[in-house]
Amino acid sequence: MPMLRSMLAATALAALSSSGVLAQSAPAGISDDLVKIGVLGDMSGIYADVSGRGAVEAVRMAVEDFGGNVLGKPIEIVSADHQNKPDIAATIARRWYDVEKVDTITDIVGSASSLAVIAIGQERKRIVLATNGATAEINGARCSPYVLQYRSDTYAMAKATAEGILAQGGDTWFIIGADYTFGRTLAKDISDVVGKAGGKVLGSVFHPLGTTDYSSYILQAQASGAKIIAFANAGGDMINSLKSSAEFGLTVSGKQRVTGLLVFITDMHAVGLPTVQGLILESDFYWDLDDRTRAFGERFFKRVGKMPTMVHAANYSAVSNYLKAIEVAGTDDADAVMAQLRKTKFEDMYARNGYLREDGLLIHDLFLFQVKSPAESTKPWDYYKLLNVIPGDKAFRPLAESACPLVKNG
């Protein structure tokens, strides 16, 4: 009889296990009875226009549109300013994950800050929505199974911009970049793209973050004789670079032409169309592209007083799809949610024909635009005209060339 009871118990245990009753790999439901989203960005510095309050409002819009709860549990948003310092970003991320039970962190403007937070997310097995970090290192050697790099990376933006300008005869380049991970990665990627296309980068120089005097850098670029002077920086640095270039007589259409490799619509608004008309740029999103983008842009404008950048749109899209993945998975467990996101077809006002690759990079269509002249602009924030739609599979680095250790090549 004892042996029979043991056999019956073993059979019952096996049945419970196979039915999923004892399964522990994907816990159901919402941990802590709350889904908490952290918006970590630049709230007052040189990237505030592309991050900051706009990023927080975009996430609020996504949560409101989702109904304010998921699987019957409330969604809470917290935000903080990392002051463009990776150590501060890391400290906040640790506190959020360990003490405040934040489930995911989004935005994280600045590639160095993004990489710092991604490393902590991997340690804690928490999802990072990298909607603002552009360096290709995020999907390359420093990739993580818990990250979504949601926006165009340095490789994609370099490829799209350079190919558009090379087609117009811009075959010699000089790069002025920001002296940190993003600027140097972008400079390398643009050098690779230009070189493969038969062009040549004649030199490069790097400036500290937040530089106000660009005269020495621009003089070096002019002395090189390069046809294209490319700025590998962003936010306030990009705005100041373009304004300084105009003071030195450089335009987007002269013998020596200037271009920006990461340009936001807020930059165009700050500099003004007379200075940047004709500029060729890549973007993931433009508020006036179609009915879907206009609907989002007009709602955002009413709340923030300016049109959304592609990063603001990316924050909305990323958080919306993250919440949908929780709903479908039936849990906020990071592994289960990431598995669902890898099955997701991303299609909304930001992500077109999108899917998540194993290296954590969101593949989606990109757009090549040209800045309008003042005469062509018919209303406020009417700044871009579409030159080309670049399918995601053509825009991003091929997976076979990835340095991400998660990728199984061969």
XYZ file of C-alpha atoms in Angstrom:
410
model
C 0.000 0.000 0.000
C 2.744 2.580 0.774
C 4.239 1.892 -2.650
C 0.823 2.333 -4.305
C 0.257 5.649 -2.506
C 3.681 6.834 -3.668
C 2.888 5.902 -7.257
C -0.470 7.693 -7.117
C 1.135 10.814 -5.617
C 3.801 10.859 -8.299
C 1.141 10.516 -10.998
C -0.911 13.377 -9.527
C 2.194 15.586 -9.261
C 3.065 14.907 -12.900
C -0.482 15.776 -13.971
C -0.419 19.055 -12.069
C 2.962 19.932 -13.535
C 1.913 19.170 -17.105
C -1.266 21.212 -16.702
C 0.786 24.229 -15.665
C -0.539 24.401 -12.101
C 2.969 24.068 -10.647
C 4.799 25.852 -13.433
C 7.096 28.570 -12.139
C 8.779 29.772 -15.368
C 6.204 32.453 -16.233
C 4.347 33.712 -13.136
C 0.874 34.995 -13.890
C -0.533 38.358 -12.890
C 0.985 41.676 -11.908
C 3.788 41.779 -9.353
C 3.195 44.217 -6.464
C -0.341 44.787 -7.853
C 1.039 47.726 -9.860
C 2.811 48.373 -13.157
C 5.274 51.202 -12.633
C 6.982 52.999 -15.539
C 9.979 55.269 -15.021
C 10.735 58.109 -17.446
C 14.424 58.922 -17.046
C 15.731 61.827 -19.093
C 17.084 65.341 -19.359
C 14.563 67.655 -17.765
C 16.508 70.922 -17.888
C 19.713 70.560 -19.934
C 20.731 70.584 -23.598
C 18.458 67.628 -24.473
C 15.356 68.858 -22.666
C 13.567 69.650 -25.948
C 13.906 66.081 -27.218
C 13.435 64.407 -23.830
C 12.164 66.197 -20.733
C 8.573 67.139 -20.175
C 7.634 66.000 -23.657
C 8.764 62.448 -22.929
C 6.743 62.364 -19.717
C 3.636 63.675 -21.474
C 4.009 61.126 -24.305
C 4.100 58.312 -21.739
C 1.088 59.786 -19.938
C -0.800 59.829 -23.229
C 0.034 56.161 -23.805
C -1.134 55.176 -20.321
C -4.325 57.220 -20.617
C -5.108 55.708 -24.015
C -4.613 52.241 -22.508
C -7.218 53.046 -19.871
C -4.911 53.651 -16.919
C -4.681 49.977 -15.912
C -3.583 46.608 -17.265
C -4.916 43.205 -16.195
C -7.041 45.068 -13.672
C -4.069 46.707 -11.959
C -3.188 50.426 -12.012
C -0.313 51.905 -14.013
C 1.890 54.497 -12.312
C 4.452 56.851 -13.891
C 7.504 58.264 -12.140
C 10.097 60.565 -13.687
C 13.564 61.905 -12.898
C 16.359 64.060 -14.333
C 19.661 62.248 -14.867
C 21.378 65.574 -15.712
C 23.171 63.887 -18.648
C 25.429 62.059 -16.206
C 25.680 58.250 -16.550
C 26.509 57.775 -12.858
C 23.370 59.628 -11.815
C 21.328 57.652 -14.360
C 22.704 54.408 -12.915
C 21.973 55.457 -9.329
C 18.375 56.343 -10.158
C 17.886 53.103 -12.097
C 19.142 50.998 -9.173
C 16.846 52.791 -6.733
C 13.866 52.502 -9.057
C 14.368 48.801 -9.718
C 15.426 47.734 -6.202
C 13.428 50.005 -3.894
C 10.570 51.580 -5.833
C 9.726 48.427 -7.824
C 9.761 50.124 -11.214
C 9.002 47.572 -13.943
C 10.494 49.368 -16.933
C 12.484 52.521 -17.658
C 12.012 54.509 -20.852
C 13.596 57.450 -22.715
C 17.121 57.686 -21.135
C 18.492 60.345 -23.479
C 22.259 60.070 -23.991
C 23.985 56.921 -25.188
C 26.345 56.654 -22.212
C 23.428 56.978 -19.783
C 21.415 54.448 -21.805
C 24.239 51.901 -21.678
C 24.578 52.389 -17.918
C 20.865 51.790 -17.328
C 20.769 48.831 -19.727
C 23.553 47.105 -17.788
C 21.570 47.481 -14.549
C 18.391 46.309 -16.247
C 20.178 43.152 -17.330
C 21.478 42.521 -13.790
C 17.995 43.007 -12.312
C 16.181 41.279 -15.214
C 14.069 44.371 -15.861
C 13.045 45.720 -19.254
C 14.606 48.906 -20.637
C 12.791 50.799 -23.405
C 15.755 52.591 -25.014
C 13.781 55.121 -27.038
C 16.419 57.855 -26.913
C 19.882 56.242 -26.912
C 21.211 56.104 -30.461
C 24.569 54.354 -30.289
C 24.721 51.075 -32.220
C 26.555 49.605 -29.212
C 23.112 49.070 -27.644
C 22.309 46.391 -30.235
C 25.952 45.418 -30.756
C 28.618 44.225 -28.337
C 26.714 45.576 -25.310
C 23.281 44.212 -26.196
C 20.947 42.765 -23.561
C 18.034 40.292 -23.602
C 15.998 42.899 -21.689
C 16.352 45.920 -23.980
C 14.366 47.340 -26.876
C 16.352 49.872 -28.878
C 13.299 51.552 -30.284
C 14.702 54.272 -32.537
C 17.105 54.525 -35.460
C 20.645 53.816 -34.289
C 23.855 55.530 -35.404
C 24.366 53.042 -38.239
C 20.882 53.593 -39.705
C 20.920 57.386 -39.429
C 24.441 57.556 -40.904
C 23.513 55.271 -43.780
C 20.279 57.078 -44.663
C 21.743 60.585 -44.440
C 25.043 59.812 -46.154
C 23.490 57.920 -49.059
C 21.072 60.793 -49.689
C 23.919 63.349 -49.746
C 26.370 61.139 -51.669
C 23.762 60.825 -54.413
C 24.026 64.615 -54.811
C 27.820 64.541 -55.192
C 28.847 65.089 -51.574
C 31.813 62.698 -51.612
C 34.275 64.339 -49.176
C 33.368 64.817 -45.519
C 34.624 66.406 -42.312
C 32.935 65.404 -39.043
C 32.420 67.588 -35.970
C 31.154 65.346 -33.198
C 30.240 65.347 -29.527
C 32.992 63.790 -27.433
C 31.116 60.887 -25.869
C 29.781 57.475 -26.898
C 27.071 58.710 -29.262
C 29.217 61.226 -31.149
C 32.163 58.888 -31.595
C 30.016 55.920 -32.625
C 28.146 58.067 -35.125
C 31.420 59.434 -36.530
C 32.701 55.882 -37.006
C 29.481 54.742 -38.659
C 29.402 57.708 -41.056
C 33.063 57.104 -41.926
C 32.303 53.453 -42.727
C 29.254 54.312 -44.849
C 31.016 57.079 -46.791
C 34.075 54.891 -47.360
C 32.041 51.938 -48.656
C 30.276 54.253 -51.098
C 33.575 55.499 -52.537
C 33.682 58.778 -50.635
C 36.291 59.933 -48.129
C 36.270 61.437 -44.653
C 39.070 64.005 -44.605
C 39.120 64.484 -40.845
C 37.163 64.709 -37.624
C 37.223 66.691 -34.396
C 35.258 66.257 -31.167
C 33.885 68.840 -28.737
C 32.755 68.568 -25.093
C 29.053 68.174 -24.379
C 27.357 71.564 -24.090
C 29.979 73.550 -26.008
C 28.947 77.132 -26.866
C 31.900 78.228 -29.020
C 32.301 76.169 -32.194
C 34.571 78.570 -34.054
C 37.784 76.520 -33.796
C 36.014 73.347 -34.914
C 34.337 75.037 -37.864
C 37.618 76.649 -38.951
C 39.272 73.212 -38.995
C 36.415 71.865 -41.083
C 36.645 74.749 -43.541
C 40.415 74.314 -43.864
C 39.953 70.631 -44.785
C 38.229 71.589 -48.027
C 35.583 68.902 -47.493
C 32.374 69.328 -49.462
C 30.268 68.170 -46.516
C 30.709 69.312 -42.906
C 28.668 66.900 -40.799
C 27.655 67.457 -37.180
C 27.541 64.257 -35.100
C 25.848 65.806 -32.071
C 22.304 66.515 -30.928
C 19.908 68.786 -29.056
C 21.369 72.093 -27.900
C 24.732 71.154 -29.409
C 23.148 70.686 -32.835
C 21.279 73.991 -32.576
C 24.435 75.883 -31.624
C 26.450 74.137 -34.346
C 24.026 75.151 -37.071
C 23.784 78.726 -35.806
C 27.588 79.011 -35.628
C 27.936 77.607 -39.142
C 25.634 80.312 -40.487
C 27.770 82.966 -38.801
C 30.788 81.577 -40.705
C 28.901 81.714 -43.991
C 28.273 77.971 -44.218
C 24.880 76.804 -45.470
C 23.271 73.550 -46.537
C 23.723 74.366 -50.228
C 27.069 76.145 -50.643
C 30.479 74.978 -51.891
C 30.993 73.552 -48.411
C 27.677 72.250 -47.152
C 26.680 71.526 -43.568
C 24.472 68.654 -42.496
C 23.230 67.199 -39.234
C 23.218 63.462 -38.671
C 20.717 63.527 -35.792
C 18.317 66.405 -36.304
C 15.018 66.918 -34.487
C 12.105 69.114 -35.533
C 12.641 71.183 -32.379
C 16.138 72.004 -33.713
C 14.610 73.302 -36.956
C 12.142 75.376 -34.961
C 14.936 76.897 -32.863
C 17.271 77.670 -35.781
C 14.662 78.792 -38.329
C 13.969 77.767 -41.918
C 16.047 80.549 -43.542
C 19.198 78.998 -42.038
C 18.463 75.294 -42.583
C 16.310 75.229 -45.739
C 17.390 72.398 -48.006
C 18.940 70.306 -45.217
C 18.646 66.553 -45.838
C 17.897 64.494 -42.731
C 16.724 61.091 -41.568
C 13.881 60.702 -39.091
C 11.754 57.877 -37.742
C 8.713 60.135 -37.453
C 7.290 63.449 -38.639
C 4.108 64.847 -37.170
C 2.691 65.943 -40.564
C 3.442 62.727 -42.470
C -0.120 61.330 -42.568
C -3.407 61.243 -40.675
C -2.046 59.015 -37.892
C 0.948 61.228 -37.179
C -1.119 64.410 -37.392
C -3.662 63.097 -34.879
C -0.897 62.336 -32.379
C 0.989 65.563 -33.116
C -2.018 67.802 -32.606
C -2.929 66.112 -29.301
C 0.654 66.407 -28.095
C 0.837 70.076 -29.122
C -2.221 70.928 -27.026
C -0.489 69.478 -23.949
C 3.109 70.622 -24.500
C 2.920 73.653 -26.793
C 5.233 72.209 -29.454
C 5.130 69.393 -31.954
C 6.576 66.011 -30.904
C 10.034 64.871 -31.884
C 10.561 61.319 -33.107
C 11.702 60.423 -29.568
C 8.444 61.644 -28.029
C 6.540 59.525 -30.545
C 8.834 56.573 -29.790
C 8.095 56.856 -26.054
C 4.354 56.741 -26.737
C 4.684 53.772 -29.083
C 7.096 51.805 -26.893
C 5.021 52.148 -23.726
C 1.800 51.306 -25.615
C 3.322 48.123 -27.031
C 4.886 47.203 -23.686
C 1.468 47.406 -22.001
C -0.140 45.374 -24.795
C 2.523 42.704 -24.331
C 1.749 42.513 -20.595
C -1.939 42.129 -21.384
C -1.372 39.323 -23.897
C 1.231 37.538 -21.744
C -1.017 37.771 -18.687
C 1.884 38.919 -16.533
C 4.454 41.689 -16.095
C 7.254 39.117 -15.699
C 10.116 40.512 -17.791
C 11.003 37.270 -19.572
C 7.390 36.581 -20.509
C 6.848 40.161 -21.712
C 10.045 40.131 -23.791
C 8.981 36.822 -25.354
C 5.671 38.405 -26.321
C 7.345 41.533 -27.708
C 9.503 39.335 -29.938
C 6.277 37.931 -31.424
C 4.731 41.388 -31.907
C 4.191 43.120 -35.233
C 4.669 46.801 -34.485
C 2.373 49.014 -36.544
C 1.276 52.440 -35.332
C 1.846 56.144 -35.960
C 5.560 55.691 -35.151
C 6.593 52.125 -35.961
C 5.818 51.061 -39.533
C 6.323 47.407 -40.535
C 8.150 46.891 -37.245
C 9.507 43.790 -35.544
C 11.976 43.164 -32.721
C 15.212 41.419 -33.663
C 17.116 39.069 -31.359
C 19.757 41.779 -30.822
C 17.094 44.014 -29.236
C 16.824 46.394 -32.199
C 13.368 47.415 -33.420
C 13.457 47.173 -37.205
C 11.048 49.632 -38.815
C 10.727 51.946 -41.800
C 12.714 55.204 -41.763
C 12.169 58.409 -43.700
C 14.493 60.723 -45.598
C 13.314 64.338 -45.528
C 14.439 67.707 -46.828
C 13.781 70.901 -44.891
C 11.414 73.262 -46.706
C 12.172 76.817 -47.668
C 10.175 79.570 -45.945
C 8.133 79.947 -49.140
C 7.219 76.249 -49.169
C 6.100 76.207 -45.532
C 2.361 76.914 -45.303
C 1.678 76.654 -41.557
C 3.486 76.544 -38.192
C 5.799 73.507 -37.815
C 5.390 72.680 -41.528
C 9.103 72.037 -42.017
C 9.747 68.793 -43.927
C 9.051 67.323 -47.327
C 9.400 63.584 -47.862
C 12.155 62.402 -50.192
C 12.128 58.672 -49.595
C 10.771 55.845 -47.431
C 13.545 53.439 -46.448
C 12.330 49.924 -45.529
C 13.682 48.721 -42.209
C 15.501 45.748 -43.726
C 17.442 48.188 -45.933
C 18.009 50.854 -43.276
C 19.566 48.928 -40.394
C 22.772 46.907 -40.127
C 22.200 43.337 -41.349
C 21.818 40.851 -38.501
C 24.596 38.740 -40.024
C 27.020 41.616 -39.272
C 25.875 42.047 -35.661
C 28.407 41.955 -32.819
C 25.656 41.102 -30.306
C 26.480 37.873 -28.410
C 22.766 37.003 -28.361
C 22.732 36.587 -32.136
C 23.175 33.064 -33.433
C 25.010 33.559 -36.720
C 25.468 30.276 -38.521
